[in-house]
Coordinates of C-alpha atoms and ligand atoms in Angstrom, one line a residue:
M1 CA -21.4 41.8 -70.4
T2 CA -22.0 38.2 -70.7
L3 CA -20.1 36.2 -73.5
K4 CA -21.9 33.3 -75.2
R5 CA -20.6 30.4 -77.4
N6 CA -22.5 29.8 -80.5
K7 CA -25.0 26.8 -80.3
I8 CA -24.9 25.1 -83.6
S9 CA -27.6 22.4 -84.3
V10 CA -26.9 19.5 -86.9
I11 CA -29.5 17.5 -88.3
G12 CA -28.8 14.1 -89.5
S13 CA -26.0 11.9 -87.1
G14 CA -25.0 10.1 -90.5
F15 CA -21.6 10.4 -92.2
T16 CA -21.9 13.7 -93.4
G17 CA -23.8 15.3 -90.1
A18 CA -21.4 13.5 -87.7
T19 CA -18.1 14.5 -89.6
T20 CA -19.3 18.2 -89.4
A21 CA -19.9 17.9 -85.8
L22 CA -16.5 17.0 -85.1
M23 CA -14.9 19.3 -87.6
L24 CA -17.3 22.2 -86.0
A25 CA -16.2 21.5 -82.8
Q26 CA -12.3 20.8 -83.6
K27 CA -12.4 24.5 -84.9
E28 CA -14.5 25.8 -81.9
L29 CA -17.2 27.3 -83.8
G30 CA -19.6 26.5 -80.9
D31 CA -21.4 23.8 -79.2
V32 CA -23.0 21.4 -81.2
V33 CA -26.3 19.2 -81.0
L34 CA -26.5 16.3 -83.1
V35 CA -29.8 15.6 -84.0
D36 CA -31.5 12.5 -85.4
I37 CA -34.8 10.2 -85.6
P38 CA -35.9 8.2 -82.2
N39 CA -34.8 4.9 -83.7
M40 CA -31.1 6.5 -83.9
E41 CA -31.0 8.5 -80.7
D42 CA -28.5 5.6 -79.0
P43 CA -25.8 6.0 -81.9
T44 CA -26.5 9.3 -82.1
K45 CA -25.7 9.9 -78.5
G46 CA -22.8 7.5 -78.4
K47 CA -21.2 9.3 -81.7
A48 CA -21.8 12.8 -79.7
L49 CA -20.3 11.1 -76.6
D50 CA -16.9 9.7 -78.5
M51 CA -16.3 13.1 -80.0
L52 CA -16.7 14.9 -76.8
E53 CA -14.2 12.5 -75.3
A54 CA -11.5 13.5 -78.2
S55 CA -11.8 16.8 -76.9
P56 CA -9.3 16.6 -73.8
V57 CA -6.8 14.7 -76.6
Q58 CA -6.9 17.4 -79.2
G59 CA -7.7 20.5 -76.9
F60 CA -10.7 21.9 -78.1
D61 CA -13.8 23.2 -76.0
A62 CA -17.0 22.8 -77.1
S63 CA -19.7 20.5 -76.0
I64 CA -21.8 17.8 -78.1
I65 CA -24.7 16.7 -77.5
G66 CA -27.0 13.6 -79.4
T67 CA -30.9 13.6 -79.2
A68 CA -33.4 12.7 -81.1
N69 CA -35.9 15.7 -79.0
Y70 CA -35.8 19.0 -81.3
E71 CA -36.2 20.7 -78.2
E72 CA -32.5 20.8 -77.9
T73 CA -32.1 22.8 -80.9
K74 CA -33.9 25.8 -79.3
D75 CA -32.4 29.3 -79.9
S76 CA -30.0 27.7 -82.1
D77 CA -27.6 30.3 -84.4
L78 CA -27.3 27.9 -86.9
V79 CA -28.4 24.8 -88.1
I80 CA -26.9 22.3 -90.6
I81 CA -29.4 20.2 -92.5
T82 CA -28.1 17.0 -93.5
A83 CA -31.1 14.8 -92.9
G84 CA -32.0 12.3 -95.6
I85 CA -31.1 9.5 -97.5
A86 CA -28.0 9.2 -99.8
R87 CA -27.8 7.7 -103.2
K88 CA -25.9 4.6 -104.1
P89 CA -24.2 3.7 -107.3
G90 CA -26.4 3.6 -110.5
M91 CA -28.7 6.5 -108.9
S92 CA -28.4 10.6 -109.6
R93 CA -29.4 12.9 -106.6
D94 CA -32.6 13.9 -108.2
D95 CA -33.6 10.2 -107.7
L96 CA -33.7 11.2 -103.6
V97 CA -36.5 13.8 -104.1
N98 CA -39.5 12.7 -103.2
T99 CA -37.9 10.6 -99.8
N100 CA -35.7 14.0 -98.9
A101 CA -38.4 16.6 -99.7
K102 CA -40.7 14.9 -97.0
I103 CA -37.8 14.8 -94.2
M104 CA -36.8 18.5 -95.3
K105 CA -40.3 19.4 -95.0
S106 CA -40.7 18.2 -91.3
V107 CA -36.9 19.2 -90.4
A108 CA -37.9 22.8 -91.8
K109 CA -40.8 23.2 -89.6
E110 CA -39.0 21.7 -86.4
I111 CA -36.1 24.5 -86.7
A112 CA -38.9 27.2 -87.8
N113 CA -40.4 26.2 -84.0
Y114 CA -37.5 25.8 -82.2
A115 CA -34.8 28.3 -83.7
P116 CA -36.9 30.8 -85.3
E117 CA -33.8 33.1 -85.8
S118 CA -31.3 30.7 -86.8
Y119 CA -29.3 30.7 -90.0
I120 CA -29.9 27.4 -92.2
V121 CA -27.6 25.5 -94.3
V122 CA -28.9 22.8 -96.1
L123 CA -26.5 19.7 -97.9
S124 CA -29.3 17.0 -98.3
N125 CA -29.5 16.1 -101.9
P126 CA -30.7 17.0 -104.5
V127 CA -29.8 20.1 -102.8
D128 CA -30.8 23.0 -104.7
A129 CA -34.4 21.6 -104.6
M130 CA -33.9 20.7 -100.9
T131 CA -32.9 24.4 -100.1
Y132 CA -36.2 25.6 -102.1
T133 CA -37.8 23.2 -99.7
A134 CA -36.1 24.6 -96.4
F135 CA -36.9 27.9 -97.2
K136 CA -40.6 27.8 -98.2
E137 CA -41.2 25.7 -95.2
S138 CA -39.2 27.6 -92.7
G139 CA -40.5 30.8 -93.6
F140 CA -37.3 32.4 -93.3
P141 CA -36.2 35.3 -95.0
K142 CA -33.7 34.4 -97.8
E143 CA -30.8 35.4 -97.1
R144 CA -30.8 33.0 -93.7
V145 CA -31.6 29.9 -95.9
I146 CA -28.6 28.8 -97.8
G147 CA -27.3 25.5 -99.5
Q148 CA -23.7 23.8 -100.1
S149 CA -22.5 23.3 -103.3
G150 CA -20.3 25.0 -104.6
V151 CA -17.9 25.2 -102.2
L152 CA -17.4 21.4 -102.3
D153 CA -17.1 21.5 -106.3
T154 CA -14.6 24.2 -106.3
A155 CA -12.7 22.1 -103.9
R156 CA -12.9 19.1 -106.2
F157 CA -12.1 21.6 -109.6
R158 CA -9.1 23.2 -107.4
T159 CA -7.8 19.4 -106.2
F160 CA -7.7 18.5 -109.8
V161 CA -6.0 21.5 -110.8
A162 CA -3.3 21.6 -108.1
Q163 CA -2.5 17.7 -109.0
E164 CA -2.4 18.5 -112.7
L165 CA 0.2 21.2 -111.9
N166 CA 1.9 19.9 -109.1
L167 CA 1.3 22.6 -107.1
S168 CA 0.1 24.0 -103.7
V169 CA -3.8 23.5 -103.4
K170 CA -3.9 26.9 -101.6
D171 CA -2.6 28.6 -104.5
V172 CA -5.4 27.2 -106.7
T173 CA -8.6 29.1 -107.0
G174 CA -11.9 28.4 -109.2
F175 CA -15.5 29.1 -109.7
V176 CA -18.1 26.4 -110.1
L177 CA -22.0 27.5 -110.8
G178 CA -25.3 26.5 -111.1
G179 CA -27.2 23.5 -109.9
H180 CA -25.2 20.4 -108.2
G181 CA -25.5 18.1 -110.8
D182 CA -23.5 16.6 -113.7
D183 CA -24.1 20.0 -115.6
M184 CA -22.6 22.5 -113.0
V185 CA -20.7 24.8 -114.4
P186 CA -17.0 25.1 -113.6
L187 CA -15.8 28.7 -114.6
I188 CA -12.2 28.4 -116.0
R189 CA -11.9 32.1 -117.0
Y190 CA -12.2 32.6 -113.6
S191 CA -10.2 30.5 -112.2
Y192 CA -6.4 30.6 -111.1
A193 CA -3.2 29.3 -109.6
G194 CA -1.4 31.8 -107.8
G195 CA -3.3 34.5 -109.9
I196 CA -2.0 33.4 -113.2
P197 CA -5.1 32.5 -115.5
L198 CA -5.5 28.4 -115.6
E199 CA -5.9 28.4 -119.3
K200 CA -2.3 30.1 -119.6
L201 CA -1.2 26.7 -117.6
I202 CA -3.0 24.0 -118.7
S203 CA -4.2 22.8 -122.2
K204 CA -7.4 23.0 -123.3
D205 CA -7.7 19.2 -123.4
R206 CA -6.6 18.9 -119.6
L207 CA -8.7 21.4 -118.8
D208 CA -11.8 19.9 -120.5
A209 CA -10.8 16.6 -118.4
I210 CA -10.5 18.0 -115.1
V211 CA -14.3 19.8 -115.8
A212 CA -15.2 16.8 -116.9
R213 CA -13.9 14.8 -113.3
T214 CA -15.5 18.1 -111.4
R215 CA -19.1 17.5 -112.8
T216 CA -19.1 13.8 -111.8
G217 CA -16.7 14.2 -108.9
G218 CA -19.6 13.4 -106.6
G219 CA -20.5 10.2 -108.5
E220 CA -16.9 9.0 -108.7
I221 CA -16.5 8.9 -104.7
V222 CA -20.1 7.2 -104.8
G223 CA -18.7 4.7 -107.1
L224 CA -15.8 4.1 -105.0
L225 CA -17.7 4.2 -101.5
G226 CA -20.3 1.3 -103.1
N227 CA -22.8 2.4 -99.9
G228 CA -22.9 5.9 -99.7
S229 CA -21.4 9.2 -100.8
A230 CA -19.0 11.6 -99.7
Y231 CA -18.6 13.0 -96.2
Y232 CA -15.1 14.2 -95.5
A233 CA -15.3 17.2 -98.0
P234 CA -18.5 18.0 -98.0
A235 CA -18.2 18.5 -94.1
A236 CA -15.3 20.6 -94.8
S237 CA -17.4 22.4 -97.2
L238 CA -20.1 22.9 -94.3
T239 CA -17.7 24.2 -91.9
V240 CA -16.1 26.7 -93.8
M241 CA -19.8 28.1 -94.8
A242 CA -20.6 27.8 -90.8
E243 CA -17.4 29.9 -90.0
A244 CA -18.2 32.6 -92.7
I245 CA -21.6 33.0 -91.0
L246 CA -20.8 32.8 -87.2
K247 CA -17.8 35.1 -87.7
D248 CA -18.9 37.7 -89.6
Q249 CA -16.3 37.0 -92.6
R250 CA -17.7 38.4 -95.6
R251 CA -16.1 35.4 -97.7
V252 CA -16.8 35.2 -101.4
L253 CA -17.8 32.0 -101.8
P254 CA -20.0 29.9 -104.4
A255 CA -23.5 28.8 -102.5
I256 CA -26.6 28.3 -103.3
A257 CA -28.9 31.2 -103.0
Y258 CA -32.5 32.3 -104.1
L259 CA -32.4 34.4 -106.7
E260 CA -35.0 36.9 -107.7
G261 CA -34.0 37.9 -111.0
E262 CA -30.1 37.6 -110.4
Y263 CA -28.6 35.8 -113.7
G264 CA -32.4 35.7 -115.3
Y265 CA -33.7 33.6 -113.1
S266 CA -36.4 34.1 -110.5
D267 CA -38.0 31.9 -107.7
I268 CA -35.5 29.6 -107.9
Y269 CA -32.5 28.6 -105.4
L270 CA -28.9 27.9 -107.9
G271 CA -25.2 27.9 -107.4
V272 CA -23.7 31.4 -107.6
P273 CA -21.1 33.6 -106.2
V274 CA -22.3 35.2 -102.8
V275 CA -20.5 37.0 -100.4
L276 CA -21.2 35.0 -97.0
G277 CA -21.1 36.5 -93.6
G278 CA -23.1 37.5 -90.3
K279 CA -26.3 38.3 -92.1
G280 CA -26.0 34.8 -94.1
I281 CA -26.1 35.6 -97.9
E282 CA -25.2 39.3 -97.9
E283 CA -24.8 39.9 -101.8
I284 CA -25.2 37.9 -104.9
I285 CA -22.3 38.3 -107.2
E286 CA -23.3 39.0 -110.7
L287 CA -20.2 38.0 -112.8
D288 CA -20.5 38.6 -116.7
L289 CA -20.8 35.1 -118.7
T290 CA -20.0 34.5 -122.4
D291 CA -22.8 33.3 -124.7
E292 CA -21.3 29.5 -124.3
E293 CA -21.4 30.0 -119.9
K294 CA -24.8 31.6 -119.8
A295 CA -25.9 28.6 -122.2
A296 CA -24.1 26.1 -119.5
L297 CA -26.0 28.0 -116.9
D298 CA -29.4 27.9 -118.5
K299 CA -29.1 24.1 -119.0
S300 CA -28.1 23.4 -115.6
A301 CA -30.9 25.9 -114.1
E302 CA -33.3 24.0 -116.2
S303 CA -32.2 20.7 -114.5
V304 CA -33.0 21.9 -111.2
K305 CA -36.6 23.7 -112.3
N306 CA -37.5 20.1 -113.7
V307 CA -36.9 19.0 -109.8
L308 CA -38.9 21.5 -108.5
K309 CA -41.9 20.6 -110.7
V310 CA -41.5 17.0 -109.3
L311 CA -42.3 18.5 -105.9
E312 CA -45.2 20.8 -107.3
Ligands
NAI401 N1 -25.2 18.9 -101.1 C1 -23.8 18.4 -100.8 O1 -22.8 18.8 -101.4 C2 -24.1 16.9 -100.4 C3 -24.9 16.4 -100.1 N2 -25.3 15.0 -99.4 C4 -26.3 14.3 -99.4 O2 -26.5 15.0 -97.9 C5 -27.5 13.9 -97.1 C6 -26.9 12.9 -96.2 O3 -25.7 12.0 -96.5 P1 -25.2 11.3 -95.1 O4 -24.9 12.0 -94.2 O5 -24.0 10.4 -96.2 O6 -26.4 9.8 -95.4 P2 -26.5 9.4 -94.2 O7 -27.6 8.3 -94.5 O8 -25.2 8.7 -93.1 O9 -26.9 10.0 -92.8 C7 -28.5 10.4 -93.0 C8 -28.9 10.9 -91.6 O10 -30.0 11.4 -91.8 C9 -30.9 10.7 -90.8 N3 -32.4 11.2 -90.9 C10 -33.3 10.8 -92.0 N4 -34.4 11.5 -91.5 C11 -34.3 12.4 -90.4 C12 -34.8 13.3 -89.8 N5 -36.4 13.4 -90.2 N6 -34.7 13.9 -88.8 C13 -33.0 13.7 -88.6 N7 -32.3 13.0 -88.8 C14 -33.0 12.0 -89.9 C15 -30.7 9.5 -90.8 O11 -31.5 8.4 -89.7 C16 -29.2 9.2 -90.9 O12 -28.3 8.7 -89.9 C17 -27.5 12.8 -98.2 O13 -29.1 12.9 -98.9 C18 -26.4 13.3 -99.2 O14 -27.2 13.2 -101.0 C19 -23.8 14.4 -99.2 C20 -22.7 14.9 -99.9 C21 -22.5 16.2 -100.6
OAA402 O1 -22.8 12.6 -104.9 C1 -23.8 12.3 -104.1 O2 -24.4 12.0 -104.0 C2 -23.2 13.3 -102.9 C3 -22.8 14.8 -103.3 O3 -23.5 15.6 -103.7 C4 -21.7 14.7 -103.6 O4 -20.6 14.2 -102.8 O5 -21.2 15.7 -104.6

């Protein structure tokens, strides 16, 4: 028997792509190919070499290469797409749609050509619409094209709750549904600290404030950074999704999935709870929602549909 390491391609070697490449390698999830456009080839090679030189210090075994040649992605097991522009203060994620759709189409075609059996995880914004674009352009089955939003949004929610209660983040769980925009839907009813419903531990006013901060969590970082958007927590979120797929963990995570009737929506990619494992999205979990929660999800789905209309 010949054992082989996973091959993971990360498209886009900017803030999120490079950080993700390092985290994947540090966790020894596979050999990493970092890809960018031709005029970014040298910086991409430089970042990859710099990361590789960290491997003896930290003691991880993974090759990391930088390239502008998609041939290097041949037969990747997993491809993570971070290529595209990021927003600046004053912009919404949806303002990125036209530029990033063009990039996503070309990247998805390259992946379909060189890594037709791979799983695709999309980060580029507006991510619900970009995941839809990657699905259509790649022609891959829906379970192999997944978007990242909920792990990050939930992580922000968990961070703020842990700060509020002065408890370990490890004991705080949360669930954020819907599109990755300011009308995402954090579900308090399904969120706990050490198994205790949050509503029993935090006042309604404080919970409302935490929900509001979660919804605008991306914008908060954009405002502070001044020239770009978040990358450490997004990279950590991508890494957890990659691990769930490559190690067939069957984790229950919120992820952007293609819906065909689930939650009452069709032909749309939207953030919902899924089982993520070796076959990609193995199940979509349908939760019972109150009328208020469903109305909030409808509003969020409507925003995603409006972005998709721009693409038509
Ligand atoms: N879904 C989410 O939760 C999050 C999404 N994002 C999004 O991820 C994207 C990337 O963000 P950053 O890494 O901070 O941006 P960045 O500007 O630092 O890096 C983007 C990289 O993509 C490259 N690129 C452009 N066209 C390409 C192509 N055709 N092939 C390969 N590479 C290409 C650029 O040269 C650049 O190096 C943005 O759209 C951002 O909004 C960022 C954080 C969280
Ligand atoms: O806010 C942005 O533009 C980047 C992003 O999606 C996030 O950090 O949630």
